[in-house]
Amino acid sequence: MNPLEHLDPAIVKAARVLGLFALLGMGTVGVFHAMTAGRIAANERAILLHSLQALVPAERCDNDMLTDRLEIFDPEALGSRQEVPVYRARKSGEPVAAVFASVAPDGYNGDIKLLVAINADGSLAGVRVVGHKETPGLGDGVEASRSNWIHRFTGLSLSDPAEAQWKVRRDGGRFDQFAGATITPRAVVKAVYKTLLYFRAHREALFTEPAIETEEAP
Amino acid sequence: MTPEYRKIAHNGLWKNNQALVALLGMCPLMAVSNTVINALGLGLATTATLVASNALISAIREQVSDEVRLPVFVLVIAAIVTVVELTMNAFLHELYLILGIFIPLIVTNCSIIGRAEAFAAKNPVKQSAADGLFMGLGFTLVLVVLGAMREGLGTGAVFAHAELMFGDYAKTWAITLFDDYEGFLLAVLPPGAFIGLGFIIAGKNLIDGWLARRKKAGIAMMSMTRHTAPTG
């Protein structure tokens, strides 16, 4: 017998309508997802590639940095409780640079996401802030579009300045803070310094380790 | 425009403006009105959602019984917002990255379910779509005015980063209002949004008061003219 028989027909009808709309809604979203997924993935790759090439220009390497990628889990050194992608640049198979998506976890307002590009010789090819929630007008001077501060890192290494000098001026180091904002630059300097230390300790493995398999089609 | 649609337009843009009178959707209004382009992007996304949700909900209003009306409306709105989000992610990717969480949060903008309940559930499709359009445009207008105030006062320029929305040829659209401007941080920070919105609401009330006085004076004048000869 029909188990729905004893129910109020109005309830059964309402449930049917609700179920129908749930299916329709899911179907619509599914269709749009399928239609846009490829384009969205391409957008994300293009944005990432653009920011990587700002640090390691295309003419310096001949591999696909996006796929020549490692994922490293080291919250202490790289600042993130998740795996941090490392993109490797090579020319004719020789290591050119490694770009770490490090995180400065102690910003004024949460994580500051960085890209730290380190040349094979251990000097910095450049640093960029790719995401942060610092105070507009004060801490956001770390953005390349707001001030030149972040460009100061280019060419520096663990020997220039000396390791003890990898601090903001207020802490006795070599890096300027901003008027009204010390915490943000301090966090960035610390994260860059820690990434350099990680690179020095793992330089060999960083370039010899095989790239991880990517699911996304290029 | 027929009087019916004129009334809908007047309601959406002015009399029952979602941001200034109904005070709905405050959270995105405050958060995203820091530049004109951000404001315009979120405003248009909200408008698209409102038109689609009002039209769809009006189309299904006969089939949906009262008991399940609200869950069905929420389902429809959630599906539409997800579609808008995916579309923006695919075609306006950089703007999407800036607006971030506020695109999916359009679903929680009370003015959308509010218009569904107050208008679309009781009116035919065409009128409901028009209501969605004008309510959305009214919201967008306030967002853009507030965005222009905050961006202009805060950074001394407006229309910066127009290329995020209109493509590379819009890179030159930025208008510098004051040269060598130091910036006024308060305008860009959240309090600037509250203060700015306060001024806009005060401005609307001033205009409304002035219109009401003029109308009253007009009526008084008319009743006088019945007894006195018009002088021109």
Short mmCIF file of N, CA and C in Angstrom, two decimals, chain B residues 33-40 143-163 166 170-179 181 183 187-188:
data_model
loop_
_atom_site.label_atom_id
_atom_site.label_comp_id
_atom_site.label_asym_id
_atom_site.label_seq_id
_atom_site.Cartn_x
_atom_site.Cartn_y
_atom_site.Cartn_z
N SER B 33 31.61 49.82 -0.51
CA SER B 33 31.49 51.16 -1.09
C SER B 33 32.78 51.96 -0.95
N ASN B 34 33.94 51.31 -0.90
CA ASN B 34 35.17 52.10 -0.72
C ASN B 34 35.69 52.68 -2.02
N THR B 35 35.30 52.11 -3.17
CA THR B 35 35.64 52.75 -4.45
C THR B 35 34.43 52.67 -5.37
N VAL B 36 34.40 53.55 -6.37
CA VAL B 36 33.26 53.60 -7.29
C VAL B 36 33.12 52.27 -8.03
N ILE B 37 34.24 51.71 -8.49
CA ILE B 37 34.16 50.51 -9.30
C ILE B 37 33.68 49.31 -8.48
N ASN B 38 34.19 49.18 -7.24
CA ASN B 38 33.69 48.11 -6.38
C ASN B 38 32.19 48.25 -6.16
N ALA B 39 31.77 49.50 -5.89
CA ALA B 39 30.36 49.77 -5.62
C ALA B 39 29.51 49.41 -6.84
N LEU B 40 29.98 49.83 -8.01
CA LEU B 40 29.24 49.56 -9.23
C LEU B 40 29.15 48.05 -9.49
N LEU B 143 25.04 53.01 -3.55
CA LEU B 143 26.38 52.44 -3.44
C LEU B 143 27.40 53.30 -4.19
N VAL B 144 27.04 53.69 -5.42
CA VAL B 144 28.00 54.43 -6.25
C VAL B 144 28.24 55.83 -5.68
N VAL B 145 27.16 56.50 -5.22
CA VAL B 145 27.35 57.83 -4.63
C VAL B 145 28.24 57.73 -3.40
N LEU B 146 27.96 56.73 -2.56
CA LEU B 146 28.77 56.55 -1.35
C LEU B 146 30.21 56.19 -1.75
N GLY B 147 30.35 55.33 -2.77
CA GLY B 147 31.69 54.96 -3.24
C GLY B 147 32.45 56.17 -3.74
N ALA B 148 31.77 57.05 -4.48
CA ALA B 148 32.44 58.24 -5.01
C ALA B 148 32.86 59.16 -3.88
N MET B 149 31.97 59.32 -2.87
CA MET B 149 32.32 60.16 -1.72
C MET B 149 33.56 59.61 -1.01
N ARG B 150 33.54 58.29 -0.77
CA ARG B 150 34.63 57.71 0.02
C ARG B 150 35.94 57.68 -0.76
N GLU B 151 35.83 57.30 -2.04
CA GLU B 151 37.06 57.22 -2.83
C GLU B 151 37.62 58.62 -3.07
N GLY B 152 36.73 59.57 -3.38
CA GLY B 152 37.18 60.93 -3.64
C GLY B 152 37.83 61.55 -2.42
N LEU B 153 37.17 61.47 -1.26
CA LEU B 153 37.72 62.04 -0.03
C LEU B 153 38.94 61.25 0.44
N GLY B 154 38.87 59.94 0.28
CA GLY B 154 39.91 59.09 0.85
C GLY B 154 41.19 59.11 0.04
N THR B 155 41.08 59.13 -1.29
CA THR B 155 42.29 59.00 -2.10
C THR B 155 42.51 60.19 -3.03
N GLY B 156 41.51 61.07 -3.15
CA GLY B 156 41.67 62.23 -4.01
C GLY B 156 41.43 61.93 -5.48
N ALA B 157 40.92 60.74 -5.79
CA ALA B 157 40.63 60.41 -7.19
C ALA B 157 39.40 59.51 -7.21
N VAL B 158 38.71 59.46 -8.35
CA VAL B 158 37.61 58.50 -8.48
C VAL B 158 37.78 57.70 -9.78
N PHE B 159 37.08 56.59 -9.85
CA PHE B 159 37.12 55.69 -11.02
C PHE B 159 38.46 54.99 -11.20
N ALA B 160 39.25 54.87 -10.11
CA ALA B 160 40.49 54.11 -10.22
C ALA B 160 40.13 52.65 -10.48
N HIS B 161 40.98 51.94 -11.20
CA HIS B 161 40.83 50.51 -11.49
C HIS B 161 39.57 50.19 -12.29
N ALA B 162 39.13 51.13 -13.12
CA ALA B 162 37.95 50.87 -13.94
C ALA B 162 38.20 49.70 -14.89
N GLU B 163 39.47 49.41 -15.16
CA GLU B 163 39.77 48.33 -16.11
C GLU B 163 39.32 46.97 -15.58
N PHE B 166 35.71 47.22 -17.04
CA PHE B 166 35.44 47.61 -18.42
C PHE B 166 36.57 47.25 -19.37
N ALA B 170 39.85 51.06 -20.23
CA ALA B 170 39.30 51.93 -19.19
C ALA B 170 40.37 52.36 -18.19
N LYS B 171 41.63 51.98 -18.45
CA LYS B 171 42.70 52.29 -17.49
C LYS B 171 42.88 53.79 -17.29
N THR B 172 42.46 54.57 -18.29
CA THR B 172 42.69 56.02 -18.22
C THR B 172 41.49 56.74 -17.63
N TRP B 173 40.50 56.02 -17.16
CA TRP B 173 39.28 56.66 -16.69
C TRP B 173 39.43 57.36 -15.35
N ALA B 174 40.45 56.96 -14.59
CA ALA B 174 40.59 57.53 -13.25
C ALA B 174 40.68 59.05 -13.35
N ILE B 175 39.91 59.74 -12.50
CA ILE B 175 39.89 61.20 -12.50
C ILE B 175 40.52 61.67 -11.21
N THR B 176 41.60 62.42 -11.32
CA THR B 176 42.23 62.96 -10.13
C THR B 176 41.53 64.24 -9.74
N LEU B 177 40.98 64.26 -8.53
CA LEU B 177 40.23 65.44 -8.09
C LEU B 177 41.16 66.48 -7.49
N PHE B 178 42.10 66.00 -6.67
CA PHE B 178 43.04 66.93 -6.03
C PHE B 178 44.45 66.42 -6.30
N ASP B 179 45.32 67.29 -6.79
CA ASP B 179 46.71 66.88 -6.99
C ASP B 179 47.43 66.86 -5.64
N TYR B 181 47.33 64.92 -3.18
CA TYR B 181 46.41 64.73 -2.06
C TYR B 181 47.01 63.73 -1.09
N GLY B 183 45.42 62.06 1.19
CA GLY B 183 44.53 60.97 1.54
C GLY B 183 43.88 61.22 2.88
N ALA B 187 37.75 58.22 5.57
CA ALA B 187 36.74 57.99 4.54
C ALA B 187 36.81 56.56 3.99
N VAL B 188 38.01 56.01 3.91
CA VAL B 188 38.17 54.68 3.32
C VAL B 188 37.83 53.59 4.34
#
